[in-house]
Coordinates of C-alpha atoms in Angstrom, one line a residue:
X1 CA -84.9 28.5 212.4
X2 CA -81.9 26.2 211.9
X3 CA -82.3 23.3 209.5
X4 CA -80.3 20.1 209.8
X5 CA -80.0 18.1 206.6
X6 CA -79.3 14.4 207.3
X7 CA -78.1 13.1 204.0
X8 CA -75.8 10.3 205.2
X9 CA -78.3 8.0 206.9
X10 CA -78.6 4.3 206.3
X11 CA -81.8 2.8 205.1
X12 CA -82.5 1.5 208.6
X13 CA -81.8 4.9 210.1
X14 CA -84.2 6.6 207.6
X15 CA -86.9 4.1 208.5
X16 CA -86.3 4.6 212.3
X17 CA -86.4 8.4 211.9
X18 CA -89.6 8.4 209.9
X19 CA -91.4 6.2 212.4
X20 CA -90.1 8.3 215.3
X21 CA -91.2 11.6 213.6
X22 CA -94.7 10.2 213.0
X23 CA -94.8 8.9 216.6
X24 CA -94.3 12.5 217.9
X25 CA -97.2 13.8 215.9
X26 CA -99.6 10.8 216.1
X27 CA -102.0 12.7 213.8
X28 CA -103.4 9.6 212.3
X29 CA -103.8 5.9 212.8
X30 CA -101.0 3.5 211.9
X31 CA -101.1 0.9 209.1
X32 CA -100.4 -1.9 211.6
X33 CA -99.2 -4.4 209.1
X34 CA -96.8 -1.9 207.5
X35 CA -95.7 -0.7 211.0
X36 CA -94.9 -4.3 212.0
X37 CA -92.8 -4.8 208.9
X38 CA -90.9 -1.6 209.4
X39 CA -90.1 -2.4 213.0
X40 CA -89.0 -5.9 212.1
X41 CA -86.5 -4.5 209.7
X42 CA -84.9 -2.2 212.4
X43 CA -82.6 -4.4 214.3
X44 CA -79.8 -2.2 215.7
X45 CA -81.8 0.8 216.9
X46 CA -83.8 0.7 220.2
X47 CA -87.2 2.0 219.1
X48 CA -88.6 1.9 222.6
X49 CA -86.8 5.2 223.2
X50 CA -89.3 6.7 220.8
X51 CA -92.4 5.3 222.4
X52 CA -92.7 2.0 220.5
X53 CA -93.2 -0.8 223.1
X54 CA -92.1 -3.8 221.1
X55 CA -92.8 -6.1 224.0
X56 CA -96.4 -5.0 224.6
X57 CA -98.0 -7.2 221.9
X58 CA -95.7 -10.1 222.6
X59 CA -96.6 -10.0 226.3
X60 CA -100.3 -10.1 225.4
X61 CA -99.7 -13.2 223.2
X62 CA -97.6 -14.9 225.8
X63 CA -99.9 -14.5 228.8
X64 CA -101.6 -17.7 227.9
X65 CA -99.9 -20.8 229.5
X66 CA -97.4 -22.7 227.3
X67 CA -98.0 -20.4 224.4
X68 CA -94.5 -20.7 223.1
X69 CA -94.5 -24.5 223.6
X70 CA -97.8 -24.9 221.8
X71 CA -96.5 -23.0 218.8
X72 CA -92.9 -24.1 218.6
X73 CA -92.8 -27.5 220.5
X74 CA -90.2 -25.9 222.9
X75 CA -89.5 -22.2 223.5
X76 CA -87.3 -20.9 220.6
X77 CA -84.6 -19.6 222.9
X78 CA -80.8 -20.0 222.4
X79 CA -80.8 -22.8 225.0
X80 CA -82.7 -26.0 224.3
X81 CA -83.1 -28.2 227.4
X82 CA -83.5 -31.9 226.7
X83 CA -84.0 -32.6 230.3
X84 CA -87.5 -31.0 230.4
X85 CA -90.5 -33.3 230.9
X86 CA -92.2 -32.3 227.6
X87 CA -89.0 -33.1 225.7
X88 CA -88.6 -36.5 227.4
X89 CA -92.3 -37.3 226.7
X90 CA -91.9 -36.5 223.0
X91 CA -88.7 -38.5 222.8
X92 CA -90.6 -41.6 224.2
X93 CA -93.3 -41.1 221.6
X94 CA -90.8 -41.2 218.8
X95 CA -88.9 -44.2 220.2
X96 CA -92.2 -46.0 220.7
X97 CA -92.5 -46.1 216.9
X98 CA -89.7 -48.5 217.0
X99 CA -86.7 -46.4 216.0
X100 CA -83.5 -48.4 216.5
X101 CA -80.9 -46.1 215.1
X102 CA -78.1 -48.0 217.0
X103 CA -78.5 -50.9 214.5
X104 CA -75.6 -51.3 212.1
X105 CA -73.0 -50.2 214.7
X106 CA -71.0 -52.1 217.2
X107 CA -72.3 -52.1 220.7
X108 CA -69.3 -50.3 222.2
X109 CA -69.6 -47.1 220.3
X110 CA -69.9 -44.1 222.5
X111 CA -70.1 -41.2 220.0
X112 CA -71.7 -38.1 221.4
X113 CA -73.8 -39.9 223.9
X114 CA -74.7 -36.6 225.5
X115 CA -76.3 -35.4 222.2
X116 CA -77.9 -38.7 221.5
X117 CA -80.0 -41.2 223.4
X118 CA -78.3 -44.4 224.6
X119 CA -79.8 -47.4 222.9
X120 CA -80.3 -50.9 224.3
X121 CA -76.9 -51.9 223.2
X122 CA -75.1 -48.9 224.8
X123 CA -74.6 -47.4 221.4
X124 CA -76.0 -43.9 220.9
X125 CA -79.2 -42.9 219.0
X126 CA -79.6 -39.4 217.6
X127 CA -82.3 -37.4 219.4
X128 CA -85.5 -37.5 217.3
X129 CA -87.0 -34.5 219.2
X130 CA -84.1 -32.3 218.2
X131 CA -84.5 -33.6 214.6
X132 CA -88.2 -32.8 214.6
X133 CA -87.5 -29.3 215.9
X134 CA -84.9 -28.5 213.3
X135 CA -87.2 -29.7 210.5
X136 CA -90.2 -27.7 211.8
X137 CA -88.3 -24.5 212.5
X138 CA -85.9 -24.3 209.5
X139 CA -87.8 -25.9 206.5
X140 CA -90.0 -23.6 204.6
X141 CA -92.8 -25.9 203.5
X142 CA -94.0 -29.5 203.3
X143 CA -92.5 -32.0 200.8
X144 CA -89.1 -30.4 201.1
X145 CA -85.7 -31.9 200.2
X146 CA -83.2 -32.6 203.0
X147 CA -79.5 -33.5 202.5
X148 CA -77.5 -35.2 205.3
X149 CA -73.8 -35.7 204.4
X150 CA -73.1 -37.7 207.7
X151 CA -76.2 -39.9 207.8
X152 CA -75.2 -42.4 210.5
X153 CA -78.3 -44.1 211.9
X154 CA -81.9 -44.1 210.8
X155 CA -83.4 -41.3 213.0
X156 CA -83.0 -38.2 210.7
X157 CA -84.3 -40.1 207.7
X158 CA -87.3 -41.6 209.5
X159 CA -88.3 -38.3 211.1
X160 CA -88.0 -36.6 207.8
X161 CA -90.3 -39.1 206.0
X162 CA -92.8 -39.1 208.9
X163 CA -93.1 -35.3 208.4
X164 CA -93.5 -35.7 204.7
X165 CA -90.1 -34.6 203.5
X166 CA -87.6 -36.2 201.1
X167 CA -84.4 -37.2 202.7
X168 CA -81.0 -38.0 201.2
X169 CA -78.2 -39.3 203.5
X170 CA -74.8 -40.7 202.7
X171 CA -72.8 -43.0 204.9
X172 CA -69.6 -45.1 204.2
X173 CA -70.8 -48.3 205.9
X174 CA -73.1 -50.7 204.0
X175 CA -74.1 -52.4 207.2
X176 CA -75.3 -49.1 208.6
X177 CA -77.4 -48.3 205.5
X178 CA -78.9 -51.8 205.4
X179 CA -79.8 -51.5 209.1
X180 CA -81.4 -48.1 208.4
X181 CA -83.6 -49.4 205.6
X182 CA -84.5 -52.4 207.8
X183 CA -85.6 -50.2 210.7
X184 CA -87.6 -47.8 208.5
X185 CA -89.5 -50.8 207.0
X186 CA -90.2 -52.2 210.4
X187 CA -91.8 -48.9 211.4
X188 CA -93.8 -48.6 208.2
X189 CA -92.0 -45.5 207.1
X190 CA -92.6 -44.4 203.5
X191 CA -89.4 -45.6 202.0
X192 CA -90.1 -43.7 198.8
X193 CA -89.2 -40.5 200.7
X194 CA -85.8 -41.8 201.8
X195 CA -82.5 -42.3 199.9
X196 CA -79.6 -43.6 201.9
X197 CA -76.4 -44.1 199.9
X198 CA -73.3 -46.1 200.7
X199 CA -70.4 -43.8 199.7
X200 CA -68.0 -41.1 200.7
X201 CA -69.8 -37.7 201.1
X202 CA -67.0 -36.2 199.0
X203 CA -68.9 -37.9 196.1
X204 CA -72.2 -36.2 196.9
X205 CA -72.4 -34.8 193.3
X206 CA -73.4 -38.3 192.2
X207 CA -76.5 -38.3 194.3
X208 CA -77.5 -34.7 194.9
X209 CA -77.7 -31.9 192.4
X210 CA -76.6 -28.3 193.2
X211 CA -79.2 -25.8 194.4
X212 CA -81.9 -28.5 195.0
X213 CA -82.1 -28.9 198.8
X214 CA -84.3 -27.0 201.3
X215 CA -82.2 -27.9 204.3
X216 CA -78.8 -29.3 205.2
X217 CA -78.6 -31.2 208.4
X218 CA -75.4 -32.7 209.6
X219 CA -73.9 -34.3 212.7
X220 CA -70.3 -35.0 211.8
X221 CA -68.0 -37.5 213.6
X222 CA -66.4 -35.8 216.6
X223 CA -62.9 -36.6 215.3
X224 CA -61.9 -40.0 216.8
X225 CA -64.2 -39.8 219.8
X226 CA -66.1 -42.7 218.2
X227 CA -64.4 -44.8 215.5
X228 CA -67.0 -46.2 213.1
X229 CA -64.8 -48.4 210.9
X230 CA -61.3 -49.0 209.7
X231 CA -62.0 -47.5 206.3
X232 CA -59.3 -44.9 205.5
X233 CA -62.1 -42.7 204.0
X234 CA -63.9 -42.7 207.4
X235 CA -63.4 -39.2 209.0
X236 CA -63.2 -40.8 212.4
X237 CA -60.0 -42.7 211.4
X238 CA -58.1 -39.8 210.0
X239 CA -55.3 -37.7 211.4
X240 CA -56.2 -34.2 212.6
X241 CA -54.9 -32.5 209.4
X242 CA -56.7 -35.0 207.2
X243 CA -59.9 -34.6 209.1
X244 CA -59.8 -30.8 208.9
X245 CA -59.3 -30.8 205.2
X246 CA -61.9 -33.4 204.2
X247 CA -64.5 -32.2 206.7
X248 CA -64.4 -28.6 205.4
X249 CA -64.6 -29.8 201.8
X250 CA -67.7 -31.9 202.5
X251 CA -69.4 -29.0 204.2
X252 CA -68.5 -26.6 201.5
X253 CA -69.9 -29.0 198.9
X254 CA -73.1 -29.4 200.9
X255 CA -73.6 -25.7 200.7
X256 CA -73.6 -26.0 196.9
X257 CA -76.5 -28.4 197.2
X258 CA -78.6 -26.0 199.2
X259 CA -81.1 -23.7 197.5
X260 CA -80.8 -20.0 197.9
X261 CA -82.5 -18.5 201.0
X262 CA -82.4 -21.8 202.9
X263 CA -80.9 -23.0 206.2
X264 CA -78.1 -25.4 207.1
X265 CA -78.0 -26.9 210.7
X266 CA -74.9 -28.6 212.1
X267 CA -75.0 -30.4 215.5
X268 CA -71.5 -30.5 216.8
X269 CA -69.3 -30.2 219.9
X270 CA -65.7 -29.4 220.7
X271 CA -63.5 -32.3 221.5
X272 CA -60.0 -32.3 222.9
X273 CA -57.1 -33.1 220.6
X274 CA -54.7 -36.1 220.9
X275 CA -51.8 -35.9 223.3
X276 CA -51.2 -34.7 226.8
X277 CA -50.7 -31.1 225.9
X278 CA -53.8 -30.8 223.7
X279 CA -56.7 -28.5 224.3
X280 CA -60.0 -28.3 222.4
X281 CA -59.7 -28.8 218.6
X282 CA -62.3 -26.1 218.0
X283 CA -64.6 -28.2 215.8
X284 CA -67.3 -25.6 216.1
X285 CA -64.9 -22.9 214.8
X286 CA -63.9 -25.1 211.9
X287 CA -67.6 -25.6 211.1
X288 CA -68.3 -21.9 211.1
X289 CA -65.3 -21.1 208.9
X290 CA -66.4 -23.7 206.3
X291 CA -69.9 -22.2 206.0
X292 CA -68.8 -18.6 206.1
X293 CA -66.1 -19.2 203.5
X294 CA -68.8 -20.7 201.3
X295 CA -70.9 -17.5 201.5
X296 CA -73.3 -18.4 204.3
X297 CA -74.2 -16.3 207.3
X298 CA -73.8 -17.7 210.8
X299 CA -77.4 -17.0 211.9
X300 CA -78.2 -18.8 215.2
X301 CA -76.0 -20.2 217.9
X302 CA -78.0 -22.7 220.0
X303 CA -76.9 -24.6 223.1
X304 CA -78.3 -28.0 223.6
X305 CA -78.4 -29.0 227.3
X306 CA -78.1 -32.7 228.0
X307 CA -78.7 -35.0 230.9
X308 CA -75.9 -34.9 233.5
X309 CA -75.7 -38.7 233.4
X310 CA -72.2 -40.0 234.0
X311 CA -70.8 -36.4 233.9
X312 CA -71.3 -36.3 237.7
X313 CA -68.9 -39.2 238.0
X314 CA -66.4 -37.9 235.5
X315 CA -66.4 -34.4 236.9
X316 CA -64.3 -35.1 239.9
X317 CA -61.6 -37.0 237.9
X318 CA -61.6 -34.2 235.2
X319 CA -61.1 -31.5 237.8
X320 CA -57.7 -32.9 238.7
X321 CA -56.6 -31.4 235.4
X322 CA -59.1 -28.5 235.8
X323 CA -61.3 -29.7 233.0
X324 CA -65.0 -29.3 233.4
X325 CA -67.3 -32.1 232.3
X326 CA -69.1 -31.1 229.1
X327 CA -72.9 -31.5 229.2
X328 CA -73.9 -29.5 226.2
X329 CA -73.6 -29.5 222.4
X330 CA -73.8 -26.8 219.8
X331 CA -76.5 -26.5 217.3
X332 CA -75.1 -24.1 214.6
X333 CA -77.5 -22.6 212.2
X334 CA -76.4 -21.0 208.9
X335 CA -78.3 -19.2 206.2
X336 CA -77.5 -19.1 202.5
X337 CA -79.0 -16.1 200.7
X338 CA -80.6 -12.8 201.5
X339 CA -81.6 -12.6 205.2
X340 CA -84.3 -10.0 204.4
X341 CA -86.2 -12.6 202.4
X342 CA -86.6 -15.1 205.3
X343 CA -90.0 -13.7 206.2
X344 CA -91.1 -14.1 202.6
X345 CA -89.8 -17.7 202.2
X346 CA -90.8 -19.0 205.7
X347 CA -94.4 -18.7 207.0
X348 CA -94.9 -17.6 210.6
X349 CA -95.2 -20.6 212.9
X350 CA -98.5 -21.0 214.7
X351 CA -99.4 -24.3 216.4
X352 CA -97.3 -27.1 214.9
X353 CA -99.2 -30.2 213.8
X354 CA -98.4 -33.4 215.6
X355 CA -96.7 -35.6 213.0
X356 CA -97.2 -38.7 215.1
X357 CA -101.0 -38.5 215.4
X358 CA -101.6 -40.6 212.3
X359 CA -98.6 -42.9 212.5
X360 CA -99.5 -46.6 213.1
X361 CA -97.8 -47.9 216.2
X362 CA -99.8 -51.1 216.3
X363 CA -98.4 -54.3 217.7
X364 CA -97.7 -55.5 214.1
X365 CA -95.3 -52.6 213.6
X366 CA -93.7 -53.0 217.0
X367 CA -93.4 -56.8 216.9
X368 CA -89.7 -56.6 216.4
X369 CA -89.1 -54.5 219.5

């Protein structure tokens, strides 16, 4: 009988072969926990060809209505749809707390309105539901440390504190930081959990130690799409080359602040360059390169669908130049460390607690609305 010696198999192939061989015999029962672990580690081999129905158990779990929504707030797919009713309902619950992230900015700012919510002044407010999802999916435990190098308005800090996390954000403009603290106090947020600093994020070493943060969250200026100030250190006022250089330095320094085996999430979009002959500036590509060059893995690529809004009006004008109206943003997720340790560092998600159940939204707290 011929014998084939397979001595050049990868670890993954060895595991797959061992499981397939045992499947043929089926002489004993499986250790289900160990089997699940082995199957989870086999990513590039289709084990269904050997009789393992990887969808069977999942289908059983998901036969109950809204199972994914109950566990994850929204289904954890590569497309997040902010237009859905449950997303809009949750957004209203957050805004009913009294979040006014547009404070501290002039009323004519239009930065990334598709990714944010338009405030009463016309200025954008970062989406608190997206913030909550990021924190609940990509932070390993309660009382974690979050660093935000492009703090902007109050939303990401208020949501972090409401969920019981420590948040550190840096922004160049004192009026923005003052407004953030004012809004957080109006709501009754635990200010002890928030540190907003007035400074250039290139100076983050003064405020955040290396290897101390459990999550990096960032929503950078989209080049000059919205100009926040006339400060030469403001990224939104810089030339393209200056922006590229400083932006990547800030992100690479942020990676140093991140603990090992932790995530970084950047919410970004491509914008067109200056001049009549300019195409997209590839801000998403620039972001990916900054993290990958810093040793991170590009782990999840999520599309955030936004309300059509004024895009329906702009689309006809844009199409004269064959440009399509952009109604989505990119949520780029990076991982620093050993991917195989994610299941050890992050517990399986089952039924997220409602962080707003115990928040006081009495008339006293909302008197300023």
